[in-house]
CSV table of C-alpha atoms and ligand atoms in Angstrom, one decimal:
chain,number,residue,atom,x,y,z
A,116,MET,CA,17.4,11.1,15.9
A,117,LYS,CA,16.7,13.2,12.9
A,118,VAL,CA,13.4,14.3,12.9
A,119,LEU,CA,11.7,13.8,9.6
A,120,ALA,CA,9.3,16.6,9.4
A,121,ASP,CA,12.5,19.2,9.6
A,122,LEU,CA,13.4,21.6,6.7
A,123,THR,CA,16.8,22.1,7.8
A,124,VAL,CA,17.5,18.1,7.6
A,125,GLU,CA,19.3,18.2,4.1
A,126,LYS,CA,17.2,15.9,1.4
A,127,HIS,CA,18.3,12.7,0.8
A,128,GLN,CA,16.3,10.1,-0.8
A,129,GLN,CA,15.4,7.3,0.9
A,130,VAL,CA,15.3,4.1,-1.0
A,131,VAL,CA,13.5,1.3,0.7
A,132,GLU,CA,15.1,-2.6,-0.8
A,133,VAL,CA,12.8,-5.3,-0.6
A,134,ALA,CA,15.0,-7.6,-1.9
A,135,ASP,CA,16.4,-6.7,-4.8
A,136,LEU,CA,13.6,-3.9,-5.4
A,137,LYS,CA,13.7,-0.6,-4.8
A,138,ILE,CA,11.3,1.3,-3.3
A,139,GLY,CA,12.3,5.4,-4.0
A,140,GLY,CA,14.2,5.6,-6.9
A,141,GLU,CA,13.8,6.1,-10.6
A,142,GLU,CA,11.9,2.5,-10.8
A,143,LEU,CA,7.8,2.9,-10.2
A,144,ALA,CA,6.8,0.4,-7.5
A,145,ILE,CA,4.3,-1.6,-8.6
A,146,MET,CA,2.2,-3.4,-5.9
A,147,ALA,CA,-1.3,-5.0,-7.0
A,148,GLY,CA,-4.6,-7.1,-5.9
A,149,PRO,CA,-7.1,-8.3,-3.9
A,150,CYS,CA,-8.1,-6.2,-0.9
A,151,ALA,CA,-8.7,-9.5,0.4
A,152,VAL,CA,-7.1,-12.7,0.2
A,153,GLU,CA,-10.5,-15.4,-0.4
A,154,SER,CA,-9.0,-18.6,-1.6
A,155,LYS,CA,-6.3,-20.2,-3.6
A,156,LYS,CA,-7.7,-20.0,-6.3
A,157,GLN,CA,-8.6,-16.5,-6.7
A,158,LEU,CA,-5.3,-15.5,-5.3
A,159,LEU,CA,-3.2,-17.3,-7.7
A,160,GLU,CA,-5.1,-16.1,-10.6
A,161,THR,CA,-4.9,-12.7,-9.9
A,162,ALA,CA,-1.2,-12.6,-9.0
A,163,VAL,CA,-0.4,-14.0,-12.3
A,164,GLU,CA,-2.5,-12.1,-14.3
A,165,VAL,CA,-1.2,-9.1,-12.5
A,166,LYS,CA,2.8,-10.4,-13.1
A,167,LYS,CA,2.1,-10.9,-16.2
A,168,ARG,CA,1.1,-6.7,-16.7
A,169,GLY,CA,4.0,-5.9,-14.2
A,170,ALA,CA,3.2,-5.8,-10.6
A,171,LYS,CA,6.2,-6.6,-9.4
A,172,ILE,CA,4.5,-6.7,-5.2
A,173,LEU,CA,1.5,-8.7,-4.9
A,174,ARG,CA,-1.5,-7.0,-1.9
A,175,GLY,CA,-3.6,-8.5,-0.4
A,176,GLY,CA,-5.4,-8.7,3.3
A,177,ALA,CA,-5.3,-11.8,5.3
A,178,PHE,CA,-6.5,-9.6,8.2
A,179,LYS,CA,-9.2,-7.1,7.2
A,180,PRO,CA,-10.1,-4.1,9.1
A,181,ARG,CA,-13.8,-3.5,8.4
A,182,THR,CA,-16.0,-1.3,9.1
A,183,SER,CA,-19.0,-3.6,10.6
A,184,PRO,CA,-18.0,-6.5,12.0
A,185,HIS,CA,-20.8,-8.8,10.1
A,186,SER,CA,-18.4,-8.0,7.1
A,187,PHE,CA,-15.7,-11.0,5.8
A,188,GLN,CA,-12.8,-10.4,8.3
A,189,GLY,CA,-10.2,-12.3,6.2
A,190,LEU,CA,-9.0,-15.8,6.1
A,191,GLY,CA,-5.9,-15.0,8.6
A,192,LYS,CA,-3.3,-17.1,8.9
A,193,ARG,CA,-4.9,-19.2,6.0
A,194,GLY,CA,-4.7,-15.9,3.9
A,195,LEU,CA,-0.8,-15.7,4.6
A,196,GLU,CA,0.1,-19.2,3.4
A,197,ILE,CA,-1.8,-18.5,0.0
A,198,LEU,CA,0.0,-15.6,0.0
A,199,ALA,CA,2.8,-17.9,0.2
A,200,THR,CA,2.3,-20.0,-2.2
A,201,ALA,CA,1.4,-17.5,-4.5
A,202,ARG,CA,4.5,-15.9,-3.4
A,203,GLU,CA,6.7,-19.0,-4.4
A,204,GLU,CA,5.1,-19.2,-7.8
A,205,THR,CA,5.1,-16.1,-9.4
A,206,GLY,CA,7.8,-14.9,-7.5
A,207,LEU,CA,5.9,-11.4,-6.6
A,208,LYS,CA,6.6,-10.2,-3.1
A,209,ILE,CA,4.0,-10.3,-0.9
A,210,VAL,CA,2.7,-6.8,1.3
A,211,THR,CA,0.3,-7.7,3.5
A,212,GLU,CA,-2.0,-5.8,6.9
A,213,VAL,CA,-0.8,-6.8,10.9
A,214,LEU,CA,-4.7,-5.8,12.2
A,215,ASP,CA,-3.4,-6.1,15.9
A,216,SER,CA,0.0,-6.8,17.4
A,217,GLU,CA,-0.9,-9.9,18.9
A,218,ASP,CA,-0.3,-11.2,15.3
A,219,LEU,CA,3.0,-9.2,14.4
A,220,ASP,CA,5.2,-12.4,14.9
A,221,LEU,CA,2.3,-14.3,12.7
A,222,VAL,CA,2.5,-11.8,9.8
A,223,ASN,CA,6.5,-10.9,9.6
A,224,GLN,CA,7.2,-15.0,9.3
A,225,TYR,CA,5.2,-14.3,5.8
A,226,ALA,CA,5.2,-10.6,4.8
A,227,ASP,CA,8.1,-8.8,2.8
A,228,ILE,CA,6.4,-5.4,3.8
A,229,LEU,CA,3.5,-5.4,6.9
A,230,GLN,CA,0.9,-2.6,6.2
A,231,VAL,CA,-0.4,-0.6,8.3
A,232,GLY,CA,-4.1,-0.2,8.0
A,233,SER,CA,-5.7,3.7,8.0
A,234,ARG,CA,-7.6,3.3,11.2
A,235,ASN,CA,-3.9,1.8,13.3
A,236,MET,CA,-1.9,4.9,11.7
A,237,GLN,CA,-2.3,6.2,14.9
A,238,ASN,CA,-1.6,2.5,17.3
A,239,PHE,CA,1.3,3.4,19.0
A,240,GLY,CA,1.6,-0.4,20.6
A,241,LEU,CA,1.2,-0.9,17.2
A,242,LEU,CA,4.0,1.0,15.8
A,243,LYS,CA,6.6,0.5,18.1
A,244,LYS,CA,6.0,-2.8,17.8
A,245,LEU,CA,7.2,-2.4,14.2
A,246,GLY,CA,9.8,-0.4,15.1
A,247,GLN,CA,11.4,-4.2,16.8
A,248,VAL,CA,11.4,-6.2,13.2
A,249,ASP,CA,13.6,-6.0,10.4
A,250,THR,CA,10.7,-5.5,7.7
A,251,PRO,CA,9.6,-2.5,5.6
A,252,VAL,CA,6.7,-1.2,6.9
A,253,LEU,CA,3.9,0.0,4.8
A,254,LEU,CA,2.5,3.5,6.6
A,255,LYS,CA,-1.4,4.4,5.5
A,256,ARG,CA,-2.7,7.2,6.3
A,257,GLY,CA,-5.1,7.5,8.6
A,258,TYR,CA,-8.2,8.6,7.1
A,259,ALA,CA,-8.9,12.1,9.3
A,260,ALA,CA,-4.5,12.4,10.1
A,261,THR,CA,-2.6,15.7,9.2
A,262,ILE,CA,0.9,15.3,7.8
A,263,LYS,CA,2.7,15.8,10.7
A,264,GLU,CA,0.9,13.2,13.1
A,265,TRP,CA,0.9,10.6,10.0
A,266,LEU,CA,5.1,12.0,9.6
A,267,SER,CA,5.2,11.3,14.2
A,268,ALA,CA,3.2,7.8,12.8
A,269,ALA,CA,6.0,7.3,10.9
A,270,GLU,CA,9.1,8.4,13.5
A,271,TYR,CA,7.8,6.1,16.5
A,272,ILE,CA,8.9,3.2,13.7
A,273,ILE,CA,12.2,4.9,13.3
A,274,SER,CA,12.7,6.1,16.0
A,275,TYR,CA,11.9,2.6,17.9
A,276,GLY,CA,14.6,0.9,15.1
A,277,ASN,CA,13.5,0.2,12.0
A,278,SER,CA,14.4,2.9,9.5
A,279,GLN,CA,12.7,1.0,6.1
A,280,VAL,CA,9.1,2.9,6.1
A,281,ILE,CA,7.3,3.8,3.0
A,282,LEU,CA,4.1,6.2,2.7
A,283,CYS,CA,0.9,5.7,1.4
A,284,GLU,CA,-1.8,8.7,0.8
A,285,ARG,CA,-4.9,6.2,0.5
A,286,GLY,CA,-7.3,9.3,0.2
A,287,ILE,CA,-8.7,11.4,3.6
A,288,ARG,CA,-12.2,12.0,4.5
A,289,THR,CA,-13.3,15.5,3.8
A,290,PHE,CA,-17.0,17.5,3.4
A,291,GLU,CA,-17.5,15.6,0.0
A,292,THR,CA,-19.2,12.5,-0.2
A,293,ALA,CA,-19.3,12.1,-4.1
A,294,THR,CA,-16.5,10.0,-3.8
A,295,ARG,CA,-15.4,7.1,-0.3
A,296,ASN,CA,-12.2,9.6,-0.1
A,297,THR,CA,-10.6,12.7,-1.0
A,298,LEU,CA,-6.8,11.7,-2.3
A,299,ASP,CA,-4.6,14.3,-1.2
A,300,LEU,CA,-2.4,15.0,-3.7
A,301,ASN,CA,-0.4,17.8,-2.6
A,302,ALA,CA,0.9,15.2,0.5
A,303,ILE,CA,2.6,13.8,-2.5
A,304,ALA,CA,4.6,16.5,-3.3
A,305,LEU,CA,5.1,17.9,0.6
A,306,ILE,CA,5.8,15.1,1.9
A,307,LYS,CA,8.6,15.0,-0.7
A,308,GLU,CA,9.8,18.3,-0.4
A,309,LYS,CA,9.9,18.1,3.8
A,310,THR,CA,10.9,14.4,4.2
A,311,ASP,CA,13.3,11.4,2.4
A,312,LEU,CA,11.0,8.8,2.4
A,313,PRO,CA,9.5,7.3,-0.4
A,314,ILE,CA,5.8,8.0,-0.6
A,315,ILE,CA,3.2,5.6,-2.8
A,316,ILE,CA,-0.1,6.1,-3.6
A,317,ASP,CA,-3.5,4.5,-3.1
A,318,PRO,CA,-6.5,5.2,-5.5
A,319,SER,CA,-8.3,2.4,-5.1
A,320,HIS,CA,-9.3,3.6,-1.9
A,321,GLY,CA,-8.4,7.4,-2.2
A,322,THR,CA,-11.4,7.2,-5.0
A,323,GLY,CA,-13.6,4.3,-3.7
A,324,GLN,CA,-14.7,3.9,-7.7
A,325,SER,CA,-12.7,1.9,-9.9
A,326,SER,CA,-13.2,4.3,-13.0
A,327,LEU,CA,-11.6,6.4,-11.3
A,328,VAL,CA,-8.2,4.9,-10.7
A,329,LYS,CA,-6.6,5.7,-13.8
A,330,PRO,CA,-6.6,9.2,-13.9
A,331,LEU,CA,-5.6,9.6,-10.0
A,332,ALA,CA,-3.1,7.0,-10.2
A,333,ARG,CA,-2.0,9.1,-13.2
A,334,ALA,CA,-1.8,12.6,-11.1
A,335,GLY,CA,-0.2,11.0,-8.5
A,336,ILE,CA,2.8,9.9,-10.3
A,337,GLY,CA,2.8,12.8,-12.2
A,338,ALA,CA,2.7,14.5,-8.6
A,339,GLY,CA,6.4,12.6,-7.4
A,340,ALA,CA,4.4,9.2,-6.1
A,341,ASP,CA,7.3,6.3,-6.1
A,342,GLY,CA,4.8,4.0,-6.9
A,343,ILE,CA,1.0,2.3,-6.5
A,344,ILE,CA,-1.2,0.3,-4.8
A,345,VAL,CA,-4.1,-0.3,-6.5
A,346,GLU,CA,-6.7,-3.3,-6.0
A,347,THR,CA,-6.9,-6.3,-8.8
A,348,HIS,CA,-9.4,-9.1,-9.0
A,349,PRO,CA,-10.4,-11.5,-11.6
A,350,GLN,CA,-13.9,-10.8,-11.1
A,351,PRO,CA,-14.2,-7.5,-9.4
A,352,GLU,CA,-18.3,-7.6,-9.0
A,353,GLN,CA,-17.6,-10.9,-7.0
A,354,ALA,CA,-15.3,-9.9,-4.7
A,355,LEU,CA,-15.9,-10.4,-0.4
A,356,CYS,CA,-15.0,-7.0,-0.2
A,357,ASP,CA,-13.9,-3.6,-1.9
A,358,GLY,CA,-15.3,-5.0,-5.9
A,359,GLN,CA,-16.7,-1.4,-7.1
A,360,GLN,CA,-13.2,-0.1,-7.3
A,361,SER,CA,-11.4,-2.8,-8.0
A,362,LEU,CA,-10.0,-3.4,-11.7
A,363,THR,CA,-10.1,-6.4,-13.4
A,364,PRO,CA,-6.5,-7.7,-14.8
A,365,GLU,CA,-7.4,-5.5,-18.5
A,366,GLU,CA,-8.3,-2.5,-16.9
A,367,PHE,CA,-4.4,-3.2,-14.3
A,368,GLY,CA,-2.8,-3.7,-18.0
A,369,ASP,CA,-4.2,-0.6,-19.3
A,370,LEU,CA,-3.3,1.6,-16.4
A,371,ILE,CA,0.5,0.0,-16.2
A,372,ALA,CA,0.4,1.2,-20.0
A,373,ASP,CA,-0.6,4.8,-19.4
A,374,LEU,CA,1.6,4.7,-16.4
A,375,LYS,CA,4.3,4.2,-19.2
A,376,ARG,CA,4.1,7.3,-20.0
A,377,VAL,CA,3.5,9.9,-17.5
A,378,ALA,CA,6.4,7.8,-15.3
A,379,ALA,CA,8.7,9.1,-18.2
A,380,ALA,CA,7.1,12.5,-18.0
A,381,VAL,CA,8.5,12.7,-14.7
A,382,ASN,CA,11.7,11.2,-15.2
A,383,LYS,CA,10.9,7.2,-13.5
A,384,LYS,CA,10.2,4.2,-15.0
A,385,ILE,CA,8.0,0.9,-15.0
A,386,ILE,CA,9.8,-2.1,-15.8
A,387,ALA,CA,7.5,-3.7,-16.8
L,442,PEP,C1,-6.6,-1.6,2.8
L,442,PEP,O1,-5.7,-1.6,2.0
L,442,PEP,O2,-7.6,-2.7,1.8
L,442,PEP,C2,-6.9,-1.6,3.0
L,442,PEP,C3,-7.7,-1.6,4.5
L,442,PEP,O3,-6.8,0.2,3.4
L,442,PEP,P1,-6.8,1.6,4.4
L,442,PEP,O4,-6.6,0.6,5.5
L,442,PEP,O5,-6.4,2.6,3.6
L,442,PEP,O6,-8.5,1.7,4.5
L,443,MN,MN1,-10.0,-2.8,0.5
């Protein structure tokens, strides 16, 4: 088994295929959608709007990892069904979080990409189970995890049999409290240097503030990220989760138009 972080390994960019989409190639992966699936109307409206503006993959949590047990926990199976309807109606692929090993079989029936959230990055039981499915995995960095620990988590999934891993830098906790997290741009460049895995950036959780999403998305793509995952909501002020960091569809469109130019500067492209 190849050690991912081994510098002696000859670098060879891995491309993760999600049906006809290739993540890690010349085309940037654009994932967008709400933090949580709230209703059929909210998700379908978002899906249509983000597709129109260049997204290829729809995000939306049906099972939500919330800091407080009193916060909205997600619609569960109903949320997954709504995601499937959005896929049927728009052709967008679905990325959604699997919060617990117990739910893996269920979530895997709906997801095109299984998301492992920051709080679960070292849930080794879940990682081992994800190694035993064929579905690509989006492995978010733990907010207090070192890059080495993050790569070891990826190695769990790969060594248990699933090489389709996409990393996601989503910000880490530092002494700085002015923003929700600190997006680690070093990580993007270092991961590109040391591993062959695709890596995308989440400037929504990385900053926690919608006005900062565009500048940090630009920085992430400039640093070599293979794509972005961005929270988008038709009415951010009414979102049940993470409204303060969610873009409106218009802001999302503006972001993509801007990122096309950044992509061109680093020999990548956005096909929108
Ligand atoms: C999310 O993507 O909505 C999420 C909960 O992200 P993270 O696990 O990075 O906090
Ligand atoms: Mn969120």
